[in-house]
PDB file of C-alpha atoms in Angstrom:
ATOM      1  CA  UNK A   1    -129.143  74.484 -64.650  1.00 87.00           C
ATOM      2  CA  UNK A   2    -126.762  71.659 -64.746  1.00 91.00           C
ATOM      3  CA  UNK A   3    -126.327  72.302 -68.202  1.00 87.00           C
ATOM      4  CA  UNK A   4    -125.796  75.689 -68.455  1.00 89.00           C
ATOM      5  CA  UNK A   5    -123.271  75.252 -65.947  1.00 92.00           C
ATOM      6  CA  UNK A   6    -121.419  72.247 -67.519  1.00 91.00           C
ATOM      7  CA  UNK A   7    -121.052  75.214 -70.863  1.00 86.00           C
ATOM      8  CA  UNK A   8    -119.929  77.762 -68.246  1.00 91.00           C
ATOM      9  CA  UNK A   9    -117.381  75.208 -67.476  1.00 92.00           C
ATOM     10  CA  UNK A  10    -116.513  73.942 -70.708  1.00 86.00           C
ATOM     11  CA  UNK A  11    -116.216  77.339 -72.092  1.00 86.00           C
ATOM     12  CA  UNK A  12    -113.940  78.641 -69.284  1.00 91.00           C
ATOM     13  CA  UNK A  13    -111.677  75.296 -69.515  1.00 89.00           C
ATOM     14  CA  UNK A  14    -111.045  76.476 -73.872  1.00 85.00           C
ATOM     15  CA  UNK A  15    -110.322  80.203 -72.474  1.00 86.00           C
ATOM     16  CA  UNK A  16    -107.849  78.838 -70.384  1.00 91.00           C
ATOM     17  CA  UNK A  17    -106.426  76.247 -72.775  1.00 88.00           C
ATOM     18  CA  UNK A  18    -106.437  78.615 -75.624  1.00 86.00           C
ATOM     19  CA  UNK A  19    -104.251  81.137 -73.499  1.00 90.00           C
ATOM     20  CA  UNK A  20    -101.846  78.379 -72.228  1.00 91.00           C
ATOM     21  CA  UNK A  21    -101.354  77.295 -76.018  1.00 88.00           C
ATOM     22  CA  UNK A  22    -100.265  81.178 -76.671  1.00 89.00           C
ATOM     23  CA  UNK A  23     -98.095  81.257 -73.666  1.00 92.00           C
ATOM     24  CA  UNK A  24     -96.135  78.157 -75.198  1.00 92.00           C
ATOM     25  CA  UNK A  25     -96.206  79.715 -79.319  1.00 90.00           C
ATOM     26  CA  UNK A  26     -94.789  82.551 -77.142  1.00 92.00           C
ATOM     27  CA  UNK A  27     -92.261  80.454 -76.005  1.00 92.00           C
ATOM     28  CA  UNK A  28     -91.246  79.331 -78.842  1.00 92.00           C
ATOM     29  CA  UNK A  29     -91.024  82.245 -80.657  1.00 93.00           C
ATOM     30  CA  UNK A  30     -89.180  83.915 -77.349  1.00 93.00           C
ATOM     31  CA  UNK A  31     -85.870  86.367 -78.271  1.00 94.00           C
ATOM     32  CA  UNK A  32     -83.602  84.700 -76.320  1.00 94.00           C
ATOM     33  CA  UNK A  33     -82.948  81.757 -74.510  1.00 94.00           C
ATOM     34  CA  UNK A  34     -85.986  79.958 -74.327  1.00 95.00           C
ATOM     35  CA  UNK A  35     -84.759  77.705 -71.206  1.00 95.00           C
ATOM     36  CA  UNK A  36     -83.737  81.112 -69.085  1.00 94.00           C
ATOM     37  CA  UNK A  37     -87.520  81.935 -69.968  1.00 94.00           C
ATOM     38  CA  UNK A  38     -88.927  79.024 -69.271  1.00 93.00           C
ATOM     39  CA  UNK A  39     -87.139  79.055 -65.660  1.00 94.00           C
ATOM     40  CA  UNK A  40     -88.138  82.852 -65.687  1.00 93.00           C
ATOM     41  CA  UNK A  41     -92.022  81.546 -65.452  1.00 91.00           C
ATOM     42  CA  UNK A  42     -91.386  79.071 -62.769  1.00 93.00           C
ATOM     43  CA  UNK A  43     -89.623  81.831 -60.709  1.00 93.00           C
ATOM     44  CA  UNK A  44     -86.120  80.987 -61.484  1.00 93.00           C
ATOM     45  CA  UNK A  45     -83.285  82.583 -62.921  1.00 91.00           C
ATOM     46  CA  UNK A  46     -80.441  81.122 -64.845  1.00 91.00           C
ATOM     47  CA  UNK A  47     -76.803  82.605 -64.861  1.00 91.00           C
ATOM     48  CA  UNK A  48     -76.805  82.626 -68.445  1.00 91.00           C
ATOM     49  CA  UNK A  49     -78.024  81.471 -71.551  1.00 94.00           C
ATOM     50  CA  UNK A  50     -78.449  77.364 -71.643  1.00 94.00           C
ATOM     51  CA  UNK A  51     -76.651  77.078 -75.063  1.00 94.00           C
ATOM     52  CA  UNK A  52     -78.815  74.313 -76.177  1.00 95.00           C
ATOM     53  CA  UNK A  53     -82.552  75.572 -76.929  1.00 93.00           C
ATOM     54  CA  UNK A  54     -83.222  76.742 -80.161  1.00 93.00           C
ATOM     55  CA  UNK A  55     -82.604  80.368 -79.775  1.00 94.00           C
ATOM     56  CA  UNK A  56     -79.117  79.436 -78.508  1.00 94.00           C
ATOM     57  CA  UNK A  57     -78.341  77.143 -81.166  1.00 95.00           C
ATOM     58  CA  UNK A  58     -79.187  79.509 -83.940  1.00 94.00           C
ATOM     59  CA  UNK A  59     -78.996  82.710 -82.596  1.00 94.00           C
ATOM     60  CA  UNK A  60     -82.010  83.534 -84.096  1.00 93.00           C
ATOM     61  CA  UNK A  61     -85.497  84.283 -83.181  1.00 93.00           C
ATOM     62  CA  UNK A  62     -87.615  80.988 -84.216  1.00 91.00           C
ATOM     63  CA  UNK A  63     -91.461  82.457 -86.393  1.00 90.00           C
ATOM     64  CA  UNK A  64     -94.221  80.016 -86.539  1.00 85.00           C
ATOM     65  CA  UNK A  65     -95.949  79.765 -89.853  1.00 80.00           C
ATOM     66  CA  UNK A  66     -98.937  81.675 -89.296  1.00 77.00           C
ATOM     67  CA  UNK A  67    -102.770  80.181 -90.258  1.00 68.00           C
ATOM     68  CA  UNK A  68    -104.030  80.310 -93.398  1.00 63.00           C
ATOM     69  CA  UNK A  69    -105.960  84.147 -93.767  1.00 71.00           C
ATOM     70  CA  UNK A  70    -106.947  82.809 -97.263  1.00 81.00           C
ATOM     71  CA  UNK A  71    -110.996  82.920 -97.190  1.00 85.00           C
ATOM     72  CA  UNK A  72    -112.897  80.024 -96.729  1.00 88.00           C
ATOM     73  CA  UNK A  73    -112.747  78.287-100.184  1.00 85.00           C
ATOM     74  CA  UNK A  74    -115.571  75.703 -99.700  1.00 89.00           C
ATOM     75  CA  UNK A  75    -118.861  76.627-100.220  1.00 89.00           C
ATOM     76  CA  UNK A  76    -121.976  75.609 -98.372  1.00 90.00           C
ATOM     77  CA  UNK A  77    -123.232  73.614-101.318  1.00 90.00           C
ATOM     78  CA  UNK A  78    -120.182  71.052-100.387  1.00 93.00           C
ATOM     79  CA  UNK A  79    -120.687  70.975 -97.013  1.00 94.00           C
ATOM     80  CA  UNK A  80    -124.574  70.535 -96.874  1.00 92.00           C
ATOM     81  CA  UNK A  81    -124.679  66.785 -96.862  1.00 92.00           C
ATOM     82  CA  UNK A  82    -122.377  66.290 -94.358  1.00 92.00           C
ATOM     83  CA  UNK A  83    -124.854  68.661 -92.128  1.00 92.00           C
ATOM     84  CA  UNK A  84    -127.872  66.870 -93.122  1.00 91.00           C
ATOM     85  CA  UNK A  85    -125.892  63.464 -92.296  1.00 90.00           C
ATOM     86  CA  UNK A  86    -125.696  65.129 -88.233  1.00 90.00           C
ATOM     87  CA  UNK A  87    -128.402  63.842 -85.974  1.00 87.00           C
ATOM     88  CA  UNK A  88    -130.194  67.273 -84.465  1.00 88.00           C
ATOM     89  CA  UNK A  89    -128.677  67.390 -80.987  1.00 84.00           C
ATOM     90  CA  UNK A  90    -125.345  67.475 -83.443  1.00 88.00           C
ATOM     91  CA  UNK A  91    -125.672  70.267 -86.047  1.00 89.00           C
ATOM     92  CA  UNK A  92    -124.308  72.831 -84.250  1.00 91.00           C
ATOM     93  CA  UNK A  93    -121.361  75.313 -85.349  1.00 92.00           C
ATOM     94  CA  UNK A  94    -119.081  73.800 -83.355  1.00 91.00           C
ATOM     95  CA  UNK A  95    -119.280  70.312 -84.194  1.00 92.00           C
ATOM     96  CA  UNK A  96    -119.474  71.030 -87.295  1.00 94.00           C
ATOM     97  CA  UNK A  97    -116.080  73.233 -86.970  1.00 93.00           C
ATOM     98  CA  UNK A  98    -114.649  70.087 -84.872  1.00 92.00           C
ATOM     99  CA  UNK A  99    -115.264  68.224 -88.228  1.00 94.00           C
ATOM    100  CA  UNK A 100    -114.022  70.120 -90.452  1.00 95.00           C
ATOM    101  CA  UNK A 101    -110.765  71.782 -88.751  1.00 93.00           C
ATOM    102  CA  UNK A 102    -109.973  67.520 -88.233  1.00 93.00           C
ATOM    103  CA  UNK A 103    -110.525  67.684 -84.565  1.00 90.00           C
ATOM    104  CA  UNK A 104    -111.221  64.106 -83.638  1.00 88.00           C
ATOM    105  CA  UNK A 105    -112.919  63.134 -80.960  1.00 86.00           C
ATOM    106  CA  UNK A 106    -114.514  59.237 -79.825  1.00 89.00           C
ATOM    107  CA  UNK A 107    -117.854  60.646 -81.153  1.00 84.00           C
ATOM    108  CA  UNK A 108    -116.322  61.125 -84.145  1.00 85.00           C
ATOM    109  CA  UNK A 109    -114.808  58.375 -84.945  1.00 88.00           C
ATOM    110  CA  UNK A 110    -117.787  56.285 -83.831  1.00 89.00           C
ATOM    111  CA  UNK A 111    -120.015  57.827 -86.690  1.00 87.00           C
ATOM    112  CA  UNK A 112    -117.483  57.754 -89.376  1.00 90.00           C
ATOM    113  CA  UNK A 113    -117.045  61.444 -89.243  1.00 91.00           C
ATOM    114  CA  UNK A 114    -113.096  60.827 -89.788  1.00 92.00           C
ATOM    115  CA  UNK A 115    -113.525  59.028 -92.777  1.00 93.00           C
ATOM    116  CA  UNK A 116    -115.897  61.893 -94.454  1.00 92.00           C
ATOM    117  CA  UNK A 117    -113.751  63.891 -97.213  1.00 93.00           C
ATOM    118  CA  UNK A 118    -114.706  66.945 -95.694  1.00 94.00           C
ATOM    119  CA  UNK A 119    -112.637  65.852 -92.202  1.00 95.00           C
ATOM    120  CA  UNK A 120    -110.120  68.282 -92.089  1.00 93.00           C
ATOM    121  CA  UNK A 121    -110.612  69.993 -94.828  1.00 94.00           C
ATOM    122  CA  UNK A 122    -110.002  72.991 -93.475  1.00 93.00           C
ATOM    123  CA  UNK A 123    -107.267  72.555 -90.852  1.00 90.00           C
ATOM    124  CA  UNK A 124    -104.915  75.051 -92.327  1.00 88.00           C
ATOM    125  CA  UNK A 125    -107.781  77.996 -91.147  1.00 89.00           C
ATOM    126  CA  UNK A 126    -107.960  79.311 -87.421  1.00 88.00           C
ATOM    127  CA  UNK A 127    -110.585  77.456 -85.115  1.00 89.00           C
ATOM    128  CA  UNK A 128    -112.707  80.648 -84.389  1.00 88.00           C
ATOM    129  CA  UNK A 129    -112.486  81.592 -88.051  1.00 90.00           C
ATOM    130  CA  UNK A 130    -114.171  78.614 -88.959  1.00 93.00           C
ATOM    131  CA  UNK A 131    -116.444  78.455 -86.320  1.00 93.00           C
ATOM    132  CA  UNK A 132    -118.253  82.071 -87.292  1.00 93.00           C
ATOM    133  CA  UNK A 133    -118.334  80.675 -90.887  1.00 94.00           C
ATOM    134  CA  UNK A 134    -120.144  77.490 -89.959  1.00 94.00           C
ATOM    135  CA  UNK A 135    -122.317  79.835 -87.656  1.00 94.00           C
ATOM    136  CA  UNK A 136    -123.303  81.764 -90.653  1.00 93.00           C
ATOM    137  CA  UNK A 137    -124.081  78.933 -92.865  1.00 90.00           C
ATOM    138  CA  UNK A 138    -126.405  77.291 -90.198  1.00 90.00           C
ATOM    139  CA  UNK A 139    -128.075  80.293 -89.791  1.00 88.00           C
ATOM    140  CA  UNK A 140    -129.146  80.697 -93.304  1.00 80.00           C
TER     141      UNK A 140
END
């Protein structure tokens, strides 16, 4: 029980992290004066444009470079000994994913993880992308 609710938890805590994270790409990609926006959120309101954020200074909406939506380009034959090399209670998608995206983590680093060729590897894909890819692979 304590388990399942520590995941309940865990899971919830990502949702919410996830969504602040878009909240501040949104931010940064804002038409306008991001500082009159950012007031805007905390129930403020500016005169006026600040004339110092980066929408002010360049009078242009700021794009993020977008992830990767190349396909996956290692295949499971590379990646296999680094799963066999993850004790049982650690071959799980999303350890794995923390691995390879170059998530690090005190667990990681303790086992070497970090220095495996494979860390990070695929950091220029999306998270969840990943994630269902190292699903499917330890499925099969």
């Amino acid at each position: 029980d304590i388990l399942d609710e520590l995941v309940k938890r865990f899971e919830y805590r990502e949702t919410q992290e996830i969504e602040r994270l878009r909240q501040v790409l949104a931010l940064v990609e804002h038409d306008g004066c991001q500082v009159a926006s950012l007031t805007g959120y905390f129930g403020e309101f500016r005169e006026g444009p600040c004339g110092h954020c980066t929408y002010c200074l360049s009078r242009e909406r700021q794009e993020l470079p977008h992830a990767s939506s190349k396909p996956i380009s290692k295949s499971w034959d590379e990646v296999r000994p680094l799963v066999e090399r993850l004790s049982e209670d650690r071959r799980s998608p999303r350890f794995l994913t923390r691995i390879l995206c170059g998530l690090s983590s005190p667990a990681l680093t303790r086992e070497k993880f970090t220095r495996d060729p494979l860390f990070g590897s695929l950091e220029a894909h999306p998270f969840a992308e990943v994630l269902a890819w190292c699903q499917k692979g330890l499925d099969s």
